[in-house]
Coordinates of C-alpha atoms and ligand atoms in Angstrom, one line a residue:
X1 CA -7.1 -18.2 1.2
X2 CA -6.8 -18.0 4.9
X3 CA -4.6 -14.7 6.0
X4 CA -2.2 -15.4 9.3
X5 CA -2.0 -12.0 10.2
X6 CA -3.5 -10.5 13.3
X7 CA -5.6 -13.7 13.9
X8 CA -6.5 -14.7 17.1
X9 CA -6.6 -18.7 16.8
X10 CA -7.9 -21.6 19.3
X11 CA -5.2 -23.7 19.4
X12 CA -4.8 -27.6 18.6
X13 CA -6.0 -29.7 21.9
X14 CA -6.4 -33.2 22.0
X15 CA -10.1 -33.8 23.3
X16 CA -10.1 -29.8 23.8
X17 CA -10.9 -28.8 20.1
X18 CA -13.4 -30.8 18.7
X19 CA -16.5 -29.3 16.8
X20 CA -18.7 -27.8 19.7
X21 CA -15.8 -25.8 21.1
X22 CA -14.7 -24.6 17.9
X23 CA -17.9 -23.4 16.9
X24 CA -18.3 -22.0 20.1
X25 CA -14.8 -19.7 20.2
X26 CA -15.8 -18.8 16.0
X27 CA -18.9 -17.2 18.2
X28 CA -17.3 -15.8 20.1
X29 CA -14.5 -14.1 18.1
X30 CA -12.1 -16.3 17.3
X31 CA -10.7 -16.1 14.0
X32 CA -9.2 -19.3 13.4
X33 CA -10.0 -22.6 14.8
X34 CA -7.5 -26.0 14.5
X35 CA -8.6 -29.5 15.2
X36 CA -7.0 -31.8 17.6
X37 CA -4.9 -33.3 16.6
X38 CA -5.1 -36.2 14.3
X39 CA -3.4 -39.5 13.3
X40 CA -2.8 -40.2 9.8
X41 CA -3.2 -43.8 9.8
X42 CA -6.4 -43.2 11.9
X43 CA -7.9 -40.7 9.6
X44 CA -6.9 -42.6 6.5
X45 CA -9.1 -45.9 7.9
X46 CA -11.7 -43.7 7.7
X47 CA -14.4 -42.9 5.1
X48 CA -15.9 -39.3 4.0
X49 CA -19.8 -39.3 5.1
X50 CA -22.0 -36.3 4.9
X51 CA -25.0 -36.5 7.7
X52 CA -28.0 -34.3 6.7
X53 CA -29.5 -35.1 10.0
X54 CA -27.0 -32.8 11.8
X55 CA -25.9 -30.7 9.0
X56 CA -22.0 -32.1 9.0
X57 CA -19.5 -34.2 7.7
X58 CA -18.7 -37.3 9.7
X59 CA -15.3 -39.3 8.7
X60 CA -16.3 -42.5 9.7
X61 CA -13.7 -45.7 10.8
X62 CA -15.2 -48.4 8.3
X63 CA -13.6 -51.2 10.7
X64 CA -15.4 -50.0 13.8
X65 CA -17.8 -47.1 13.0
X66 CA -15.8 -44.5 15.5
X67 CA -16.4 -40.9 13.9
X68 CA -12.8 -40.2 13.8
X69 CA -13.6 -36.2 13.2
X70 CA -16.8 -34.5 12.2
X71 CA -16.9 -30.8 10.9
X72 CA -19.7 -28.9 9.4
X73 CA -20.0 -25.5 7.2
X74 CA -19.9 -23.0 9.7
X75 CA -16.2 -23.6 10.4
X76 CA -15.3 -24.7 7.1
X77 CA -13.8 -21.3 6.0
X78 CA -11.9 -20.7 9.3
X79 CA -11.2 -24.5 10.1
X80 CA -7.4 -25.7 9.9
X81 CA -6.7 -29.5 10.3
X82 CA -3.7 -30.3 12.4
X83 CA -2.4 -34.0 11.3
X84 CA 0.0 -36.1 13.2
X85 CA 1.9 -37.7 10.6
X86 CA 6.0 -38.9 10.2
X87 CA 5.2 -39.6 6.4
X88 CA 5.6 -37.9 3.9
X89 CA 3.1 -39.9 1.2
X90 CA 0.7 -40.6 4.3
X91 CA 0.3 -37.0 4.9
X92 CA -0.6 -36.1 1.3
X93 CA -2.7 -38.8 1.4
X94 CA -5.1 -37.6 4.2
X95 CA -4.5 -33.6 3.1
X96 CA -6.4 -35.1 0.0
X97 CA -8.7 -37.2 2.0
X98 CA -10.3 -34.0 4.1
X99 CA -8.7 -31.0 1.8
X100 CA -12.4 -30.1 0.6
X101 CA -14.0 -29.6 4.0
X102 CA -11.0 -27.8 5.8
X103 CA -9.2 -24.3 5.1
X104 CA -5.5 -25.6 5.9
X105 CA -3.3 -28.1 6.8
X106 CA -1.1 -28.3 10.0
X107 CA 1.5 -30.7 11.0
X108 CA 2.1 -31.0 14.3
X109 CA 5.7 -30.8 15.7
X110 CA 5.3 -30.3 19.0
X111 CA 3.8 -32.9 20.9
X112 CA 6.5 -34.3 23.5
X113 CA 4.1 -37.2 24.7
X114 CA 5.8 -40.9 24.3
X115 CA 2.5 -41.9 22.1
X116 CA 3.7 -39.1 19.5
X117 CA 6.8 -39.2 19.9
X118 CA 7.5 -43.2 19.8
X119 CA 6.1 -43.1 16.4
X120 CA 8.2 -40.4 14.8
X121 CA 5.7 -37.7 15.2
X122 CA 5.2 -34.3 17.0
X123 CA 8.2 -33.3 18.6
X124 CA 10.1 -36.1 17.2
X125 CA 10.0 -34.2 13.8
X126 CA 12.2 -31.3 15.3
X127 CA 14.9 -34.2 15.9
X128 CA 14.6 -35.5 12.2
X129 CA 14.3 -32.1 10.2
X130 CA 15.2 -33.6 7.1
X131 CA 11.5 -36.1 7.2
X132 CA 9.5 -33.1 8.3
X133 CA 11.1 -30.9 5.4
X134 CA 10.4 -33.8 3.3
X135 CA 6.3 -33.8 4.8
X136 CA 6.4 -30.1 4.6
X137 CA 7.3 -29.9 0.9
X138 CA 5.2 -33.1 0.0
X139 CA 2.1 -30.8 1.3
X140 CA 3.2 -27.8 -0.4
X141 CA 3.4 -28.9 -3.6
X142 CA 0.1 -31.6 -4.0
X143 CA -2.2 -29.9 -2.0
X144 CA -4.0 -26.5 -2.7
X145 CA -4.5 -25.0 1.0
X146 CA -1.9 -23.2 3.3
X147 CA 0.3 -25.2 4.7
X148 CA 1.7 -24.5 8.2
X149 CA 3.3 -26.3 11.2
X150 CA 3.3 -25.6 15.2
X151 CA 6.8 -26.2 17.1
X152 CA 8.8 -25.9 19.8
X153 CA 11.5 -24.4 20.6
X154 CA 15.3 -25.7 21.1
X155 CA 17.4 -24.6 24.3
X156 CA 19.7 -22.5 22.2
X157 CA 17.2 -20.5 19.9
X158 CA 19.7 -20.3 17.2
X159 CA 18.9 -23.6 16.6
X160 CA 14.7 -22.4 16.3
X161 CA 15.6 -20.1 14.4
X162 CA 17.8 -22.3 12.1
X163 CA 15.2 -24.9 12.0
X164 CA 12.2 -22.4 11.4
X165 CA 14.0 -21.4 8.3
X166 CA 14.6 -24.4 7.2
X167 CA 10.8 -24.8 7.1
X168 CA 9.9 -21.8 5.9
X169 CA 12.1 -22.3 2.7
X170 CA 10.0 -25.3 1.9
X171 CA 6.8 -22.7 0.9
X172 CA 4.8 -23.2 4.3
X173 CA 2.5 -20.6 4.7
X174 CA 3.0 -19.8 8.5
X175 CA 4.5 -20.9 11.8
X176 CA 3.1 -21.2 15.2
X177 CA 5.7 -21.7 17.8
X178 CA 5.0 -22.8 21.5
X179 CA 7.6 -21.0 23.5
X180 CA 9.1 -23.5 25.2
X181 CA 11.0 -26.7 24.9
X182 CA 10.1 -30.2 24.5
X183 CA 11.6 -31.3 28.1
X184 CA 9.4 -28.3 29.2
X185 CA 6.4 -28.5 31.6
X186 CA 3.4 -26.0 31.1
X187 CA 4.1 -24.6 34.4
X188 CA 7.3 -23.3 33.2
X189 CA 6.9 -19.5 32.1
X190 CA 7.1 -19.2 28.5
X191 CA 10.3 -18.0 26.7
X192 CA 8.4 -15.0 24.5
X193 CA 11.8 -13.5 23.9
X194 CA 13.2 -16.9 21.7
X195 CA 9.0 -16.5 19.4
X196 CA 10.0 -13.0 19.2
X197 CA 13.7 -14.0 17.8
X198 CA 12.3 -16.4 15.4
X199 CA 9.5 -13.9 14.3
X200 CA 12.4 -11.2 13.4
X201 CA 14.3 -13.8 11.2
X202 CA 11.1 -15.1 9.3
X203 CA 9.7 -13.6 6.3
X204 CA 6.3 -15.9 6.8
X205 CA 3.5 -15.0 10.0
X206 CA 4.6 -16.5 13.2
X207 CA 1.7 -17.3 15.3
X208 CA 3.1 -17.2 19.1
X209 CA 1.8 -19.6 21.9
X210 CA 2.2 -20.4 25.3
X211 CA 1.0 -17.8 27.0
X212 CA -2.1 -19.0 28.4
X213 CA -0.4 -18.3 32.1
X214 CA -0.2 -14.8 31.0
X215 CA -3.6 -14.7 29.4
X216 CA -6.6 -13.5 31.5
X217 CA -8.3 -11.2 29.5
X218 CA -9.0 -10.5 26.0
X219 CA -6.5 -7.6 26.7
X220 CA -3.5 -9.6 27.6
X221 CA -3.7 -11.7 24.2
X222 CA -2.8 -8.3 22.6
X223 CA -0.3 -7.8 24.6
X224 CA 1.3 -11.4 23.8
X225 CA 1.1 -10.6 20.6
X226 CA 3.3 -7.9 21.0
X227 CA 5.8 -9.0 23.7
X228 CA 5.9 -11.8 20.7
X229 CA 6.9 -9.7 18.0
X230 CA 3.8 -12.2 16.4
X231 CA 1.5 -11.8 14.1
X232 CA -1.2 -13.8 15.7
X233 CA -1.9 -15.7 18.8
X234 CA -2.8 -19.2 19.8
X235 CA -4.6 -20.0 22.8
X236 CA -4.6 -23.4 24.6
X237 CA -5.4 -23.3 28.4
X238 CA -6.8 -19.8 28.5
X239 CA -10.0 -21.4 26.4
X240 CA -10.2 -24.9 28.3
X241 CA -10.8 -22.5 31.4
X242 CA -13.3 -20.1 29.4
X243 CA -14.0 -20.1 26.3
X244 CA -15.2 -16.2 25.7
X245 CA -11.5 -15.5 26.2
X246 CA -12.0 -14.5 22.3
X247 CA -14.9 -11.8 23.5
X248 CA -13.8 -8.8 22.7
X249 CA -16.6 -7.4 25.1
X250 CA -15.1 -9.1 27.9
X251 CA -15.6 -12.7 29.5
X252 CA -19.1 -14.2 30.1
X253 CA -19.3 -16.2 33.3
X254 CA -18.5 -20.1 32.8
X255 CA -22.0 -20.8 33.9
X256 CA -23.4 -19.3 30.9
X257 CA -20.3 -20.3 28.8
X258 CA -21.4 -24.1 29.4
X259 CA -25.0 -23.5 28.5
X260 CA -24.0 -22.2 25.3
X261 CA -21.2 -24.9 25.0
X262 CA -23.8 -28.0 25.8
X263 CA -26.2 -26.3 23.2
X264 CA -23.8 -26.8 20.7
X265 CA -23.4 -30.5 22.0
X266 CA -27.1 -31.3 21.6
X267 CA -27.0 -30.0 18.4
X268 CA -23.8 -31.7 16.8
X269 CA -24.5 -34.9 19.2
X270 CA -21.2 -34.8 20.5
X271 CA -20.0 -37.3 22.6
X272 CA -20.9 -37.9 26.4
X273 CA -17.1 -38.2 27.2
X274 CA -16.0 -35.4 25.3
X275 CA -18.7 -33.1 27.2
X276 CA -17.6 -34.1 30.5
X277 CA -14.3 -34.0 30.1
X278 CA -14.2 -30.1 28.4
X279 CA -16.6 -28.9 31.0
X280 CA -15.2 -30.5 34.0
X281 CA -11.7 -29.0 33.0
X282 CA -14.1 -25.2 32.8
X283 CA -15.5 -26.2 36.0
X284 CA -12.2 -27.3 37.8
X285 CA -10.2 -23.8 36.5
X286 CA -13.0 -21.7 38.0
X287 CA -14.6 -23.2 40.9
X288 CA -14.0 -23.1 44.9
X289 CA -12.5 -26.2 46.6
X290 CA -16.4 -27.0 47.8
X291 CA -18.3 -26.5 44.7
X292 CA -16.0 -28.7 42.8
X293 CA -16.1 -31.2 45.3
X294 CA -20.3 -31.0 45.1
X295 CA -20.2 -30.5 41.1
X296 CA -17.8 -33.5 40.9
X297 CA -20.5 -35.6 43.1
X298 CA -23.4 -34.5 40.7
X299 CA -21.6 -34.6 37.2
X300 CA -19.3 -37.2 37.2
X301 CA -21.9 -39.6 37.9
X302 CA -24.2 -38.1 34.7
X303 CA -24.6 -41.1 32.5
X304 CA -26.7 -39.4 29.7
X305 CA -26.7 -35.9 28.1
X306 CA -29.9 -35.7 29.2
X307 CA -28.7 -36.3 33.1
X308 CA -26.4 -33.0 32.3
X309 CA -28.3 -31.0 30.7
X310 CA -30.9 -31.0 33.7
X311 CA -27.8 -29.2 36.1
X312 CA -28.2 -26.3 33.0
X313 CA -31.7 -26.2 32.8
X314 CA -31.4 -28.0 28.8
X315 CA -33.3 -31.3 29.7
X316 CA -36.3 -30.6 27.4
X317 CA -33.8 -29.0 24.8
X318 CA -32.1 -32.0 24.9
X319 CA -35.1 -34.3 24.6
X320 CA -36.5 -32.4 21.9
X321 CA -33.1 -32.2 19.5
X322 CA -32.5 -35.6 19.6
X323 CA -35.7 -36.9 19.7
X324 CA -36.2 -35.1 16.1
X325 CA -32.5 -36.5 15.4
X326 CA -34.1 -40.0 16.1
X327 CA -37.2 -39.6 14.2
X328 CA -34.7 -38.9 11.3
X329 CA -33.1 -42.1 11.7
X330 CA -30.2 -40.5 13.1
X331 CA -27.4 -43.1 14.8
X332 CA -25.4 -41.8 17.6
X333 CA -21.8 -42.4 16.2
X334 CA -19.4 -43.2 19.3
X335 CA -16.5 -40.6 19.2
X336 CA -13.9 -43.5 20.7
X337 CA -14.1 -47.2 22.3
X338 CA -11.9 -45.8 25.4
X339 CA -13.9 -42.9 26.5
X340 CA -11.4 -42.5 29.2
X341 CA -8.2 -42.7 27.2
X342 CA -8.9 -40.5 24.5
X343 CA -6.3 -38.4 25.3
X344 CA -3.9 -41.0 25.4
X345 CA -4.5 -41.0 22.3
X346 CA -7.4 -43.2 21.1
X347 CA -5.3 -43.5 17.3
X348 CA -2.3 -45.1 18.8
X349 CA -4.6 -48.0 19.9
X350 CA -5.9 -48.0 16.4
X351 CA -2.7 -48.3 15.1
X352 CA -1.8 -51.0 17.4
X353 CA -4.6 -53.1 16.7
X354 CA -4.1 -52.6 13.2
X355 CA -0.8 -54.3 13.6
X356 CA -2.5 -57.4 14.9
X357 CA -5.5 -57.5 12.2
X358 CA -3.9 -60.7 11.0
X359 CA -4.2 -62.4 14.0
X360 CA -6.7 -63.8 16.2
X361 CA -6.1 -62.0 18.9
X362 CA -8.1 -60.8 22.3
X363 CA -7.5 -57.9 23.6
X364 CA -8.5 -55.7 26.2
X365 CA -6.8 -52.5 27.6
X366 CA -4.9 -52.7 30.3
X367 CA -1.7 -52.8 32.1
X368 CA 0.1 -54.4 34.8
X369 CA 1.0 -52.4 37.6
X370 CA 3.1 -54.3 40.0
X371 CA 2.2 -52.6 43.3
X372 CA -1.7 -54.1 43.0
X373 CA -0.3 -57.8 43.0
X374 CA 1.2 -59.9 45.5
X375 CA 3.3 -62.4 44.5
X376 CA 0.9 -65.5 45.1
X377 CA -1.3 -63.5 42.6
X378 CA 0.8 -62.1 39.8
X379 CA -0.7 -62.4 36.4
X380 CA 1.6 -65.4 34.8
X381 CA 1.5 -67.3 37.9
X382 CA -1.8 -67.8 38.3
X383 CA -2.2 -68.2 34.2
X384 CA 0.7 -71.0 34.7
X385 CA -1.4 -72.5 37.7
X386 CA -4.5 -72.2 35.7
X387 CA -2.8 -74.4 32.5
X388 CA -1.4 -77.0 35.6
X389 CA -4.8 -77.3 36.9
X390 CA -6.6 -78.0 33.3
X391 CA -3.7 -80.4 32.2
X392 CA -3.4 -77.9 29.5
X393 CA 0.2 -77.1 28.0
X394 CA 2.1 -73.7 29.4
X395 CA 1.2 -70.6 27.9
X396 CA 3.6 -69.2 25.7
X397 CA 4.8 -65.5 25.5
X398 CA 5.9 -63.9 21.8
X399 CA 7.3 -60.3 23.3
X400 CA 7.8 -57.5 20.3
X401 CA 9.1 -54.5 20.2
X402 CA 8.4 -51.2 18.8
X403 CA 10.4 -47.7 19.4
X404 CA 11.6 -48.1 22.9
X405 CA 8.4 -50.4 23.9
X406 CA 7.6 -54.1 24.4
X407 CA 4.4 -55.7 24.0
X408 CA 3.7 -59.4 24.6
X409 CA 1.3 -61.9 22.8
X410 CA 0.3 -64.7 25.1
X411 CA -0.7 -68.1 23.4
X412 CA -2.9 -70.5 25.0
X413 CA -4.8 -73.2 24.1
X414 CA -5.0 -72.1 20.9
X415 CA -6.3 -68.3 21.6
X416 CA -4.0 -65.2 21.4
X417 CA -4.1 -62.7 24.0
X418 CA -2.4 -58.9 24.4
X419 CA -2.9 -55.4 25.6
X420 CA -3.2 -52.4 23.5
X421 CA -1.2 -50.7 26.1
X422 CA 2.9 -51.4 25.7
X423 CA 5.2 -51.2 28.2
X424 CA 9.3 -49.6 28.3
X425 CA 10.0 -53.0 30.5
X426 CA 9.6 -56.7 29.2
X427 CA 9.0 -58.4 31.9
X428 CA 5.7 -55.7 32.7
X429 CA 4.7 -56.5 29.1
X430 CA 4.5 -60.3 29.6
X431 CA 2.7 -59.5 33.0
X432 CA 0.0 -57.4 30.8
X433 CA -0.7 -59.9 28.6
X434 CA -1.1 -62.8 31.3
X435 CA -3.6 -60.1 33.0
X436 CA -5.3 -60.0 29.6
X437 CA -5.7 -63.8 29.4
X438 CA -6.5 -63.7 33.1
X439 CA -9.2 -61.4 32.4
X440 CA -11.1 -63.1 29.4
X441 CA -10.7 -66.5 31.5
X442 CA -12.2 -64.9 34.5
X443 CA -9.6 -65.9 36.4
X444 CA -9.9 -63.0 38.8
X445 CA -13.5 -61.5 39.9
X446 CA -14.6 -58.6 37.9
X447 CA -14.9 -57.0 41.1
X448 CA -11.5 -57.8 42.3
X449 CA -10.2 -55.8 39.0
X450 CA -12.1 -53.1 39.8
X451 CA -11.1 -52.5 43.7
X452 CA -7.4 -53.1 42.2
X453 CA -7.8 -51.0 39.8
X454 CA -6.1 -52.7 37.0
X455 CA -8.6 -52.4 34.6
X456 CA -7.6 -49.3 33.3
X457 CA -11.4 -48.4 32.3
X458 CA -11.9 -47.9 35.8
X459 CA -9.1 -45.3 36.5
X460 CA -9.9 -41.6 35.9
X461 CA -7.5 -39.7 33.5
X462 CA -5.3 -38.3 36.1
X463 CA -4.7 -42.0 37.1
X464 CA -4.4 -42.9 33.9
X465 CA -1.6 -40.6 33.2
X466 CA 0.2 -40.9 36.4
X467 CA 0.8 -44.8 35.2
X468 CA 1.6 -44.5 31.6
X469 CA 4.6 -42.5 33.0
Ligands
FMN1 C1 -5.4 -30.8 26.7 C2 -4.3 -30.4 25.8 C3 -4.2 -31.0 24.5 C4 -3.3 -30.6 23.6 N1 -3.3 -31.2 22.4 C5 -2.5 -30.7 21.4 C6 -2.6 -31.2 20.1 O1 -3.4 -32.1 19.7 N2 -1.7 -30.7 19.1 C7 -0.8 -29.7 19.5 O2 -0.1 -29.2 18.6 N3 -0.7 -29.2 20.7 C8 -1.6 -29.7 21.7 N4 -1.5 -29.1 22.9 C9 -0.6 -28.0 23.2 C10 -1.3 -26.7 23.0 O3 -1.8 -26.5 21.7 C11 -0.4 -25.5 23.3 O4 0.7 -25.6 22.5 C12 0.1 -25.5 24.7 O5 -1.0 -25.8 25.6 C13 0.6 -24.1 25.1 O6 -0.4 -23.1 24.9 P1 -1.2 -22.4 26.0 O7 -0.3 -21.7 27.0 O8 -2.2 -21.4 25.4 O9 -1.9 -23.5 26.8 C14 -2.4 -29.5 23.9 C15 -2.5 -28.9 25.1 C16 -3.5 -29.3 26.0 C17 -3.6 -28.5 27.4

């Protein structure tokens, strides 16, 4: 059994904590590593594979052959799974499903994002204590592994420390709490007095976070700790920007920190999108104004591992891992259809186009933004001109609504069309899904969509984000 005592622990990060950056921060001195996090209903489509080729285990969607999360036995002692869940039977279900190849189970409680959120999950479980007790206990008692979950905190922290007691009385094994409140932005210094409030009221380790502001040195994570009153530390931020934060000999410059990082990327064939993304955000924390400008130039454009392993001098390593990976009849398992939106949160679209497997539907991902159209060119108007001009009956728009969001299913001529991405305002859903028909008809140029932007495969994440607000 896994101790939570004086641990220093990379914390859960969507696209941040897959299997090459864990194994590189258990390198490096972490203790304990967590998963990002992951969907129940996502997990659950998916099927247990072991792949001798790499040496890991590959949970493998059966609909669409996505690995959904891959591990191996390096971590296995030090690994701890962090589920989004708001169900109780569901979450038993996929502790079950990965209980042999992980050490313990999380549930996370803190993610304030409207993808989590909207479906009763991450912070949304601080708001409905009684379901999380119920997912807490439901873990407890079936499954054989330390159970813990991560919150945050409430304005008034007699309220955490309420709650946190409240949890702890259902048998967890631990509690990490992010210092600050749901409403709150990272930039926002962390409240270390409220973790050390809940730490002196609970019997159970609390594992403090937040303090990746603070956080420059291997150093300062002691010194968390024990501004904290914490047993152990959880670093987010601090690792994204270098990963040796966990050295206890002191940082190693990022350039050598990505060698070692797209080693471990060659070696576990991680995904192209996933590589970029965690060493662009290393490369954007630590670099001038001009280098990023000239790495952005250079990287960005990479459209193989090979192509960026040359800038770190791993081409041949590169060709000569998965060349022998080939010769074994090894098949490159995409991570996620929406390399971009992964961090939207590639198992919400799963979920949402799990809700339409009974339907014929087309779908693509993408969403009306009104600023891009003029009014001669707005999705359902030229969809409505399209019908006139083909004698063809009006479309017709079925709009739903799930949690606080509407999504629209056009009909036309006897096809269905929709969007995996929803929308808080009807009329912008019906506009979505006419730009969906739109697209499949080809009723505007492929390279109109791009210069507009409106494809959202063609937005960068920051983009990305800045709409789904
Ligand atoms: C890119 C990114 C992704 C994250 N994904 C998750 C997640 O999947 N689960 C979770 O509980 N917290 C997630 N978080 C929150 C972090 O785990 C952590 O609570 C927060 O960043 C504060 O810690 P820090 O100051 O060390 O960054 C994420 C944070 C970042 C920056």
């Amino acid at each position: 059994m896994i101790s939570y005592c004086n641990k220093l622990i990379l914390a859960p990060m969507v696209r941040g904590s897959r299997l090459p950056t864990r194994l590189l921060a258990l390198r490096y001195g972490a203790d304990l590593v967590y998963t990002d996090e992951l969907i129940d209903l996502s997990l659950l489509m998916s099927k247990r594979r072991v792949n001798d080729i790499l040496g890991t285990v590959d949970y493998v969607n059966e609909a669409n052959g996505y690995c959904t999360f891959r591990t191996c036995p390096e971590e296995k002692d030090r690994l701890i799974f962090q589920m989004g869940t708001a169900n109780p039977d569901r979450a038993v279900a996929l502790a079950k499903l990965v209980q042999n190849d992980v050490s313990a189970i999380d549930v996370n409680m803190g993610c304030p994002k409207p993808y989590s959120t909207d479906f009763g999950m991450g912070a949304k479980l601080l708001l409905n204590a009684d379901n999380a007790k119920r997912i807490l206990t439901n873990l407890v008692k079936n499954i054989p592994l330390p159970i813990t979950c991560k919150i945050r905190i409430f304005d008034n922290v007699e309220d955490s420390i309420k709650l946190a007691k409240e949890f702890e009385s259902t048998g967890i094994s631990a509690i990490a709490v992010h210092g600050r409140t749901k409403k709150q932005k990272s930039t926002e210094p962390v409240n270390k007095d409220a973790i050390r409030q809940i730490a002196e009221n609970l019997k159970i380790p609390v594992i403090a976070n937040g303090g990746s502001d603070d956080i420059e040195t291997y150093d300062d994570i002691e010194k968390f700790r024990n501004d904290c009153g914490a047993s152990s530390v959880m670093i987010a931020r601090g690792v994204q920007k270098n990963v040796s934060i966990f050295r206890k000999e002191g940082l190693i410059p990022h350039e050598e920190v990505t060698r070692d990082y797209l080693k471990l990327c060659v070696d576990y064939d991680n995904s192209l999108a996933n590589t970029k993304y965690v060493i662009g955000k290393m490369y954007k924390a630590n670099t001038d104004k001009i280098q990023k400008k000239k790495f952005s130039r250079e990287f960005e454009d990479a459209e193989s591992m090979e192509q960026i392993c040359r800038h770190w001098g791993l081409k041949d390593y590169c060709r000569e891992v998965h060349g022998a990976y080939a010769a074994k009849g090894h098949v490159h398992l995409p991570c996620s259809p929406l390399t971009q939106l992964e961090d939207i949160s590639t198992e919400i679209f799963e979920y949402r186009k799990h809700l339409y497997k009974d339907e014929n539907i087309k779908f693509s991902l993408m969403k009306f933004i009104r600023r891009y159209f003029g009014l001669e060119t707005l999705p359902k108007t030229l969809v409505y001109g399209y019908a006139g001009r083909n004698k063809l009956p009006p479309p017709v728009y079925e709009t739903r609504r799930e949690d606080r969001l509407y999504y629209t299913v056009i009909t036309f001529n006897g096809q269905k069309y929709a969007s995996l991405i929803w929308d808080r305002e009807k009329r912008n859903a019906e506009q979505t899904a006419a730009l969906v028909m739109c697209h499949h008809l080809g009723l505007f140029e492929e390279h109109f969509l791009t210069v507009i932007g409106c494809l959202l495969d063609h937005l960068s994440n920051d983009e990305i984000r800045e709409h789904m607000q």
